[in-house]
PDB file of C-alpha atoms in Angstrom:
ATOM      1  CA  UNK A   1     -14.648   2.502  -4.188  1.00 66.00           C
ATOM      2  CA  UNK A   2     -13.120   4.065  -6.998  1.00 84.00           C
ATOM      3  CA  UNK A   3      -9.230   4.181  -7.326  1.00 91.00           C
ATOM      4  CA  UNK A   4      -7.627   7.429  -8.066  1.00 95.00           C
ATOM      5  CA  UNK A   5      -6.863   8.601 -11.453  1.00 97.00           C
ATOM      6  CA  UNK A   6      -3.271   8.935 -12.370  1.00 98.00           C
ATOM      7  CA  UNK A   7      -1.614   8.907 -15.952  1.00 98.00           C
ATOM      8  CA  UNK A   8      -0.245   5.402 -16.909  1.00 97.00           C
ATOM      9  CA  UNK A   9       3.091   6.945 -17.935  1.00 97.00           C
ATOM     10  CA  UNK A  10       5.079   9.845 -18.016  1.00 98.00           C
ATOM     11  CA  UNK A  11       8.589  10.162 -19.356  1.00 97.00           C
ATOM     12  CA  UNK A  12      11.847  12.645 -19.084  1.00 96.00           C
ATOM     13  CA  UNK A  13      15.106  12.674 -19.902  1.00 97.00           C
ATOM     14  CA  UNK A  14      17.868  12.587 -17.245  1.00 97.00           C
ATOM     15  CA  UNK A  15      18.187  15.973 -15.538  1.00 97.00           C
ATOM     16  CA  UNK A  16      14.753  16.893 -16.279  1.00 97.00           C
ATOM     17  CA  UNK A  17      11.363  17.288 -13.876  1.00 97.00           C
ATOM     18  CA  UNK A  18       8.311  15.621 -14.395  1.00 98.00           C
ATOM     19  CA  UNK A  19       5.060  16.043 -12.703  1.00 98.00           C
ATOM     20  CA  UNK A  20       2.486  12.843 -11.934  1.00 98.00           C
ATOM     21  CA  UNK A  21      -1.245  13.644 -11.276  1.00 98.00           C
ATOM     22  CA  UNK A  22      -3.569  12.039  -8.878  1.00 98.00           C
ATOM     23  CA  UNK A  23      -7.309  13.008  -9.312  1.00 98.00           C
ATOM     24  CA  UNK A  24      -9.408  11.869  -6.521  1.00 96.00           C
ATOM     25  CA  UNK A  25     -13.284  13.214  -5.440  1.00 94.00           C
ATOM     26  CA  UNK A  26     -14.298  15.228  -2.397  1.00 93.00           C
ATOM     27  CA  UNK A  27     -14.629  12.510  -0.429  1.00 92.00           C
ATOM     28  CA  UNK A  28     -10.627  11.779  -0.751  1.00 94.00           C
ATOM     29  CA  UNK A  29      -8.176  13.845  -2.246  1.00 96.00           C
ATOM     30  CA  UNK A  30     -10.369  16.754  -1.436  1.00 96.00           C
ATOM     31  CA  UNK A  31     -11.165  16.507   1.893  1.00 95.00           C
ATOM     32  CA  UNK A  32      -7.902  15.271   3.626  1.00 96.00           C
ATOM     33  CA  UNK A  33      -4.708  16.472   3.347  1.00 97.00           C
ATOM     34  CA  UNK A  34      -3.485  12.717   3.569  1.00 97.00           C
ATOM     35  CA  UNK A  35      -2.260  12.232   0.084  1.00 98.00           C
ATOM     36  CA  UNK A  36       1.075   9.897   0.110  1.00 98.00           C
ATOM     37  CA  UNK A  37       2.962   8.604  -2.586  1.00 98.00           C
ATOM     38  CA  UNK A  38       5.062   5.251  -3.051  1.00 98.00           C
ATOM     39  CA  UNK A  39       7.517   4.035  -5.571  1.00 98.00           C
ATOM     40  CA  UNK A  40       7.621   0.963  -6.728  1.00 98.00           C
ATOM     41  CA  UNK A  41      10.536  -0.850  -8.354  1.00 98.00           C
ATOM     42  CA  UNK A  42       9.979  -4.265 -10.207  1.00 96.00           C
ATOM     43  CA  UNK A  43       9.461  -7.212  -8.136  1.00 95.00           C
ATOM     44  CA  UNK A  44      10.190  -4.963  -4.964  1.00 97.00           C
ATOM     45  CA  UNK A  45       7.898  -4.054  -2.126  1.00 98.00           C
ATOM     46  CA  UNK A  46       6.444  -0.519  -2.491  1.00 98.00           C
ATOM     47  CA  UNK A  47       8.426   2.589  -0.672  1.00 98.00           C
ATOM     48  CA  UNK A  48       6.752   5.847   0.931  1.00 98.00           C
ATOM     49  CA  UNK A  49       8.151   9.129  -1.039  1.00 98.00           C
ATOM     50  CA  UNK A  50       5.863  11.242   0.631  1.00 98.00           C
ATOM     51  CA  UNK A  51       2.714  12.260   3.015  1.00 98.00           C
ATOM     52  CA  UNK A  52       0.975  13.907   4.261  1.00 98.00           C
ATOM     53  CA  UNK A  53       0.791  15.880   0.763  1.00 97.00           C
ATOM     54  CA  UNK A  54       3.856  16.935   0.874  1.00 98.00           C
ATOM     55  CA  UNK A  55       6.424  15.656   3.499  1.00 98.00           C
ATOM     56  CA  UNK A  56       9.416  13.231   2.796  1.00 98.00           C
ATOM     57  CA  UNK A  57      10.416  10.780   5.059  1.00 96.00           C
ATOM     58  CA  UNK A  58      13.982  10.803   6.362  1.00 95.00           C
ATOM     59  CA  UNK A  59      16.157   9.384   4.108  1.00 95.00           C
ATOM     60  CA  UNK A  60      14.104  10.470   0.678  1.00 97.00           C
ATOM     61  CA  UNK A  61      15.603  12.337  -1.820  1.00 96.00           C
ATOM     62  CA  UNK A  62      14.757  16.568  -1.844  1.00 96.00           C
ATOM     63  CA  UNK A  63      14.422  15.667  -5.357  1.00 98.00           C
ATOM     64  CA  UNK A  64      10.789  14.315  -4.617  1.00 98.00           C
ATOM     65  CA  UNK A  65       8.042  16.610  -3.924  1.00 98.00           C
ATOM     66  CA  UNK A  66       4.295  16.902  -3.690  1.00 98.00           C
ATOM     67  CA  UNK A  67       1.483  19.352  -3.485  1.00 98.00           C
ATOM     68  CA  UNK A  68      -2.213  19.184  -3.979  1.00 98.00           C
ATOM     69  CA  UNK A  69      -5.057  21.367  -5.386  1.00 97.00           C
ATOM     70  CA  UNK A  70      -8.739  20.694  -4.907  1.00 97.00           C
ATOM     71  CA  UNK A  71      -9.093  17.210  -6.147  1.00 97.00           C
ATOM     72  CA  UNK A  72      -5.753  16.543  -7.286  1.00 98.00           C
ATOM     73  CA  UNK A  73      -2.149  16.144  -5.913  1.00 98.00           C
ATOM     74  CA  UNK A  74       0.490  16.110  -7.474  1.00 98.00           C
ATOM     75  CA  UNK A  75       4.412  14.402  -7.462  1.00 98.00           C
ATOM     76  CA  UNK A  76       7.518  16.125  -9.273  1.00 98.00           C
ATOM     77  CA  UNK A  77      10.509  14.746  -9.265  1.00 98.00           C
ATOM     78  CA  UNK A  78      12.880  17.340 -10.467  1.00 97.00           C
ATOM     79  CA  UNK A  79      16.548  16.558 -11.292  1.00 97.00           C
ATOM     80  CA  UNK A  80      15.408  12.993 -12.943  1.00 97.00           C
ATOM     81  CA  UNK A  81      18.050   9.851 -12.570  1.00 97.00           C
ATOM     82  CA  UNK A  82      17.730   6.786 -14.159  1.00 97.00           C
ATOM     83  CA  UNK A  83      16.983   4.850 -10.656  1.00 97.00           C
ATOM     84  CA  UNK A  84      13.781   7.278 -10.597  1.00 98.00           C
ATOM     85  CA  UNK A  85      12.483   4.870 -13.342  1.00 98.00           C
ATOM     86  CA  UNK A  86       9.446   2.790 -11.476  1.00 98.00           C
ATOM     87  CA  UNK A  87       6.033   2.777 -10.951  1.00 98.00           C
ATOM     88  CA  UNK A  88       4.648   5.415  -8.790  1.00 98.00           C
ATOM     89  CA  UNK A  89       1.122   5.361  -6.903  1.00 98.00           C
ATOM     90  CA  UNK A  90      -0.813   8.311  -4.925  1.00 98.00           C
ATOM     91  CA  UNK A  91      -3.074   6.940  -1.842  1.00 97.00           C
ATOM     92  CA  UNK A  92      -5.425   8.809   0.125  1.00 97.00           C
ATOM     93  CA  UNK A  93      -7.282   8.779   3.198  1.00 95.00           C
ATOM     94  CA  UNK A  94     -10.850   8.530   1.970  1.00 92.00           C
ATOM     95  CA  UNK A  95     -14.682   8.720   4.023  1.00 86.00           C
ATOM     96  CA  UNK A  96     -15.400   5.140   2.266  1.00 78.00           C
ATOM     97  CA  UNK A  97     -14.065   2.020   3.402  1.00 72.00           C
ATOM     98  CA  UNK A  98     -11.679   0.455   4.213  1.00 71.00           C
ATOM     99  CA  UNK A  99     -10.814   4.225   4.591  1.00 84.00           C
ATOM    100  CA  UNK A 100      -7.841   4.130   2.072  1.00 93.00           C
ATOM    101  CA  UNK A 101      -7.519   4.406  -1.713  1.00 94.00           C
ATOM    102  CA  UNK A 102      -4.768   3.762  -4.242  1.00 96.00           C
ATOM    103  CA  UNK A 103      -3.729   5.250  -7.176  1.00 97.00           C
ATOM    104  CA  UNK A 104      -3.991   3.950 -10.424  1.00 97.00           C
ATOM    105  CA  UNK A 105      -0.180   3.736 -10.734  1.00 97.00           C
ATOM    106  CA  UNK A 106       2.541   5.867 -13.266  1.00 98.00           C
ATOM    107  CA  UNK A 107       5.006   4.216 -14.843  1.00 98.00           C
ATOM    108  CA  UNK A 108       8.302   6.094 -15.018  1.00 98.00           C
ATOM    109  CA  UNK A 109      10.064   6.249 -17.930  1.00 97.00           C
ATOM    110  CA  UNK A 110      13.471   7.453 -17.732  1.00 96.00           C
ATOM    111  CA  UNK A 111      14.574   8.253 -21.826  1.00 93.00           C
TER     112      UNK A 111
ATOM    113  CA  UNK B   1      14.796  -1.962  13.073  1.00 88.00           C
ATOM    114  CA  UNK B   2      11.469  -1.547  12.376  1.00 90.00           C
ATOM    115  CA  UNK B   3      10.479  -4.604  10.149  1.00 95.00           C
ATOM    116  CA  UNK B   4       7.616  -6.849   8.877  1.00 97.00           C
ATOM    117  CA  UNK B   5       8.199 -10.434   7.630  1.00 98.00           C
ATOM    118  CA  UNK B   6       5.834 -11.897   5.522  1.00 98.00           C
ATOM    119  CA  UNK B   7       5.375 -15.929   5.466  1.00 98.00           C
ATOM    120  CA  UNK B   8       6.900 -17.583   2.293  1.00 97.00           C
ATOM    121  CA  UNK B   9       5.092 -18.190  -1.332  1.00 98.00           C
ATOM    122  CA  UNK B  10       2.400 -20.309  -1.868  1.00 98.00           C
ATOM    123  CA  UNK B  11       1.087 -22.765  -4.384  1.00 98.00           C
ATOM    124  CA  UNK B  12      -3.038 -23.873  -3.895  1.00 98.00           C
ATOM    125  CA  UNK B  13      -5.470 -25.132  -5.640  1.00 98.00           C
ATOM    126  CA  UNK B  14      -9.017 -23.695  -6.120  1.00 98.00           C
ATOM    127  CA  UNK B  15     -10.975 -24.769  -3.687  1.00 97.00           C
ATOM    128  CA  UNK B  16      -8.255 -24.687  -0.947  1.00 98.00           C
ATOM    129  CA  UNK B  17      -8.071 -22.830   2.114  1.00 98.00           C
ATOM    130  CA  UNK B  18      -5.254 -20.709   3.357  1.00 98.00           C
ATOM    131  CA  UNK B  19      -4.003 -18.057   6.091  1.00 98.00           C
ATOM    132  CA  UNK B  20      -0.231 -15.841   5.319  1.00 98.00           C
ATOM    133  CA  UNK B  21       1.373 -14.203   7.713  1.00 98.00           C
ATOM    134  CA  UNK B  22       2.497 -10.597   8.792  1.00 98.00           C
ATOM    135  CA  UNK B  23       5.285 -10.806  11.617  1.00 97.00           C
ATOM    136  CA  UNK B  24       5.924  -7.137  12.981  1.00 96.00           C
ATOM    137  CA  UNK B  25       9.246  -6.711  14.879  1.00 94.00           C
ATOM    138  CA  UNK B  26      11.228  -3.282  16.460  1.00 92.00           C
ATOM    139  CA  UNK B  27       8.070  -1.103  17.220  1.00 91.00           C
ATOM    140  CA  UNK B  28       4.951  -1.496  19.140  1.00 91.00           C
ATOM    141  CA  UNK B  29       2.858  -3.856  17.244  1.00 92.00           C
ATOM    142  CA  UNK B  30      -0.313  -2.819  19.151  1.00 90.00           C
ATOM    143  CA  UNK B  31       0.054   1.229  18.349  1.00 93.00           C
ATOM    144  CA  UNK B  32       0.396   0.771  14.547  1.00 95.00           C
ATOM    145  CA  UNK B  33      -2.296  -0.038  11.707  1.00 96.00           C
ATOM    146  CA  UNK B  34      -1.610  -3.092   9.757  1.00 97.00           C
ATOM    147  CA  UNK B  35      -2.900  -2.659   6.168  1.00 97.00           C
ATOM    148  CA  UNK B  36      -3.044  -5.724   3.741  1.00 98.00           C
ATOM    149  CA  UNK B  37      -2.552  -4.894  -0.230  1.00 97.00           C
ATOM    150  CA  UNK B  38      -3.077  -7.232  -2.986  1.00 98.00           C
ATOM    151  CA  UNK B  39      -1.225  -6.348  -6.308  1.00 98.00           C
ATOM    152  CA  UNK B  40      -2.167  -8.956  -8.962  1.00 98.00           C
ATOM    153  CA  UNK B  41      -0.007  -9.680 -12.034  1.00 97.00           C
ATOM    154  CA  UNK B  42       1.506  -7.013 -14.041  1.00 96.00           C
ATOM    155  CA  UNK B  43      -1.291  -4.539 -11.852  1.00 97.00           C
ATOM    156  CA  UNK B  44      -1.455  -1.822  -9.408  1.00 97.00           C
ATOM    157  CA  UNK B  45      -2.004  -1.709  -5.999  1.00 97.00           C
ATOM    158  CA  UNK B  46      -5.435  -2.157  -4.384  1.00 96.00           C
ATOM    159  CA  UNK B  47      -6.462  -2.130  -1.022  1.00 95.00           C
ATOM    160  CA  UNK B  48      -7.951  -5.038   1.047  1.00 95.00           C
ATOM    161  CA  UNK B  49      -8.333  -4.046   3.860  1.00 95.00           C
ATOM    162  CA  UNK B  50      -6.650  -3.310   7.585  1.00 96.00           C
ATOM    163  CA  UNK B  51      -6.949  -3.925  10.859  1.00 96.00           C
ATOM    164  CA  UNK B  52      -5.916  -2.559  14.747  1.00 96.00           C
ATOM    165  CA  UNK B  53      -4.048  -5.461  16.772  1.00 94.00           C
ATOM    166  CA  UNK B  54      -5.346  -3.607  19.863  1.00 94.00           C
ATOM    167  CA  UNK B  55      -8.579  -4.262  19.677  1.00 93.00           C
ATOM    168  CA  UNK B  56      -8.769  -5.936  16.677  1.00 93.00           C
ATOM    169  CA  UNK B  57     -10.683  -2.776  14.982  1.00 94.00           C
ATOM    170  CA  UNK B  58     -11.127  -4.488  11.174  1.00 95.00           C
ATOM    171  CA  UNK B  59     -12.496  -2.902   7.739  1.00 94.00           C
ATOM    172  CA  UNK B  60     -12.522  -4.283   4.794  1.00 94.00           C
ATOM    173  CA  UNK B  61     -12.441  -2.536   1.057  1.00 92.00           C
ATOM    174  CA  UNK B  62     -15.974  -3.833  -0.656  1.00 90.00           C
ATOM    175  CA  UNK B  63     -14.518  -5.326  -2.961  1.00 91.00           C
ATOM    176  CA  UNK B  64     -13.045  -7.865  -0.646  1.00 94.00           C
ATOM    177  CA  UNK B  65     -15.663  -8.043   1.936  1.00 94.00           C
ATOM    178  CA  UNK B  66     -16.247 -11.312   2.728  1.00 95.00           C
ATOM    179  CA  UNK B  67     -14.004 -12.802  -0.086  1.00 97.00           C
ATOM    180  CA  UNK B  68     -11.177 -12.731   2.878  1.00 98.00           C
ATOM    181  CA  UNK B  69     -10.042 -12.689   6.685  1.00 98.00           C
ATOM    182  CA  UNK B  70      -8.073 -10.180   8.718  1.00 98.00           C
ATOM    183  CA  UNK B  71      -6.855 -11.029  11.549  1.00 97.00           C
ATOM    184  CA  UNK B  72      -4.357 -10.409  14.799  1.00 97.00           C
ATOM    185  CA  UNK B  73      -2.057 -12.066  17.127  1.00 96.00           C
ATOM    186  CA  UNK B  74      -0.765  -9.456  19.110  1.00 93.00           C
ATOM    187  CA  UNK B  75       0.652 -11.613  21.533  1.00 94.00           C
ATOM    188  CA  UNK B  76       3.015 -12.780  18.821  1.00 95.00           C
ATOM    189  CA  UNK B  77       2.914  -9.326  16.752  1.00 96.00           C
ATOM    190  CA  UNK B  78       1.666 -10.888  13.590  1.00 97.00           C
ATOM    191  CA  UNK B  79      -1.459 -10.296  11.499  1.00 98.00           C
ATOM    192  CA  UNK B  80      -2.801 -12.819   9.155  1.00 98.00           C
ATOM    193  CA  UNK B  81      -4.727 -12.663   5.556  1.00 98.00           C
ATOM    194  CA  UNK B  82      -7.124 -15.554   5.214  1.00 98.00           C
ATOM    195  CA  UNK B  83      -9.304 -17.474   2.735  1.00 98.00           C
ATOM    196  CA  UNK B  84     -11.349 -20.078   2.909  1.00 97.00           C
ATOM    197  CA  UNK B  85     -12.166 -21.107  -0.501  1.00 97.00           C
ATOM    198  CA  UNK B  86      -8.991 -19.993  -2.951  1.00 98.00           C
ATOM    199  CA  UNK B  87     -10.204 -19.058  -6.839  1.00 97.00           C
ATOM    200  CA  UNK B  88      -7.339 -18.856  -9.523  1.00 97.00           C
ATOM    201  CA  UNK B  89      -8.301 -14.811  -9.741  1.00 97.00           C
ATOM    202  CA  UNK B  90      -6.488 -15.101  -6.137  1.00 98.00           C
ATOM    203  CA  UNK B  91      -3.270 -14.919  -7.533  1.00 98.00           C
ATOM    204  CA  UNK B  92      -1.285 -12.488  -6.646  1.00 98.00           C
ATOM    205  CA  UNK B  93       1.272 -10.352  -4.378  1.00 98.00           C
ATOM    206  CA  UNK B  94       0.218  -9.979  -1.292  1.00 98.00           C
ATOM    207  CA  UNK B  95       1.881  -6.688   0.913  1.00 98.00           C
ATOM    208  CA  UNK B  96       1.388  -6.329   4.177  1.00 98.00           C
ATOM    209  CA  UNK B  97       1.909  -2.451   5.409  1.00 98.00           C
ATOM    210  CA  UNK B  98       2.402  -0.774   9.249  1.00 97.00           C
ATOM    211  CA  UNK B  99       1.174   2.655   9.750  1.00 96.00           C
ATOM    212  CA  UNK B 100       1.459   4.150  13.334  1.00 94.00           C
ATOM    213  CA  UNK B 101      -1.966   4.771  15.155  1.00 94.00           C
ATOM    214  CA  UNK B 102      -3.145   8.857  14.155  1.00 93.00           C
ATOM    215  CA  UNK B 103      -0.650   8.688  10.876  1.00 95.00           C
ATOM    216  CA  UNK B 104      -2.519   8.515   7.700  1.00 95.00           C
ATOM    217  CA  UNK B 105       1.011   6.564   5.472  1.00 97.00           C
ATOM    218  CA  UNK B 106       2.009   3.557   5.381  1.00 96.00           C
ATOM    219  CA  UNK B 107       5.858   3.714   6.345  1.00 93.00           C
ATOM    220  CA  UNK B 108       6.592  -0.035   6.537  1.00 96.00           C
ATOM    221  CA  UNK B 109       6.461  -3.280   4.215  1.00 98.00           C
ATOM    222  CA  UNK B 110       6.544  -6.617   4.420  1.00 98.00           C
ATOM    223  CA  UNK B 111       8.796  -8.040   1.423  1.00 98.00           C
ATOM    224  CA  UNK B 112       4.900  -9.389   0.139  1.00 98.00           C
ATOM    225  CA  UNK B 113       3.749 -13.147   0.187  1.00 98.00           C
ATOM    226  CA  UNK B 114       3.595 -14.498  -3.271  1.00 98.00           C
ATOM    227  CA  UNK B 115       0.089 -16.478  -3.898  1.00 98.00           C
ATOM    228  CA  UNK B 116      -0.724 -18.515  -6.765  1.00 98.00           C
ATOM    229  CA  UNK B 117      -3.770 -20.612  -7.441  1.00 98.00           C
ATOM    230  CA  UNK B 118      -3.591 -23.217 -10.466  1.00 97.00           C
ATOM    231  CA  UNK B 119      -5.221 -26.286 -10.876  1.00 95.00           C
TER     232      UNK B 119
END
C-alpha cells in the first residue's frame, strides 16, 4: 500500500494562498470522493481541515479549502497566517487494506 | 464532549510485550470506527490499522499485519494496540482516531501514546 504523493514543502508569505497536492491511483484518490486533510502542529495530535474533498468541519477556518481532479486533490489555504505553519497530510478511502491511506505529509512554511 | 484518552508513555525493552489504550467518552463508542496511526520520529503518518467495537470488524494495513493487535472493550469504550514482542523500530507516536460508522474522516484524536523501545 502505497502512501499518497504530496510535496514535502511549500511556502508563502503572510496574506498569500498556497496550494498542496495529493496524487493518489484509481484505486484511491480516483475512485472515492473521500479525500480529507489534517494539520498537524509539532508535538500535537493531528486535526481534520477537511472531507469529504471538500467540506470543513464546524469550527475550521473558510480560509481552508479543497478540491480534487482525477487522481489528485488538492488543499489551498488562501489568506496565509503564521499559525497556518504545520505539517499537512491528505488521506483517502482506498479498495486496499486497511481501507485508508495517508499522505506523504507538507510542511508549511510560513516566510 | 466528544473525547479519546490515550494511556500514558511508555519505556520497553526489545523483546517485551505491551497493550496501550484508547478510552472513548461523549459519543457512542459502538457506532464509530476506531483507527490506530503510528507516526515514528521526525515522520509522517501511516496507517495501522482499525477496528469496529460492535462486532469487533478488524483490518490491518500489510505492513503491520501480524506485527500488532487491535482490539475492543466496548463494555468499557476503549480499544487497545498490542504487541507481543517490542523491536526498537517500534518507537514511536501512537494516535488513536474515531470516525462515525458510514463517514469516511477521522474527526477525533486521542492526544497519542508515546512508545519507545531502547535497550
Amino acid at each position: 500500500q502505497s502512501a499518497l504523493t504530496q510535496p514535502a514543502s511549500v511556502s508563502g508569505s503572510p496574506g498569500q494562498s498556497i496550494t498542496i497536492s495529493c496524487t493518489g491511483t484509481s484505486s484511491d484518490v480516483g475512485a472515492y470522493n473521500y479525500v480529507s486533510w489534517y494539520q498537524q502542529h509539532p508535538g500535537k495530535a493531528p486535526k481534520l481541515l477537511i472531507y469529504d474533498v471538500s467540506n470543513r468541519p464546524s469550527g475550521v477556518s473558510n480560509r481552508f479549502s479543497g478540491s480534487k481532479s482525477g487522481n489528485t486533490a488538492s488543499l489551498t489555504i488562501s489568506g496565509l497566517l503564521a499559525e497556518d505553519e504545520a505539517d499537512y497530510y491528505c488521506s483517502s478511502y482506498t479498495k486496499n487494506a486497511p481501507p485508508y491511506v495517508f499522505g506523504t505529509g507538507t510542511k508549511v512554511t510560513v516566510l | 464532549e466528544v473525547q479519546l484518552v490515550q494511556s500514558g508513555a511508555e519505556v520497553k525493552k526489545p523483546g517485551e510485550s505491551l497493550k496501550i489504550s484508547c478510552k472513548g467518552s461523549g459519543y457512542s463508542f459502538t457506532n464509530y470506527w476506531i483507527g490506530w496511526v503510528r507516526q515514528m520520529p521526525g515522520k509522517g503518518l501511516e496507517w495501522m490499522g482499525i477496528i469496529y467495537p460492535l462486532n469487533s470488524d478488524t483490518r490491518y494495513s500489510p505492513s503491520f499485519q501480524g506485527q500488532v493487535s487491535i482490539s475492543a472493550d466496548r463494555s468499557i469504550n476503549t480499544a487497545y494496540l498490542q504487541w507481543n514482542t517490542l523491536k526498537a523500530t517500534d518507537t514511536a507516536m501512537y494516535y488513536c482516531a474515531s470516525a462515525k460508522a458510514g463517514n469516511y474522516y477521522w474527526d477525533y484524536w486521542g492526544q497519542g501514546t508515546l512508545l519507545t523501545v531502547s535497550s
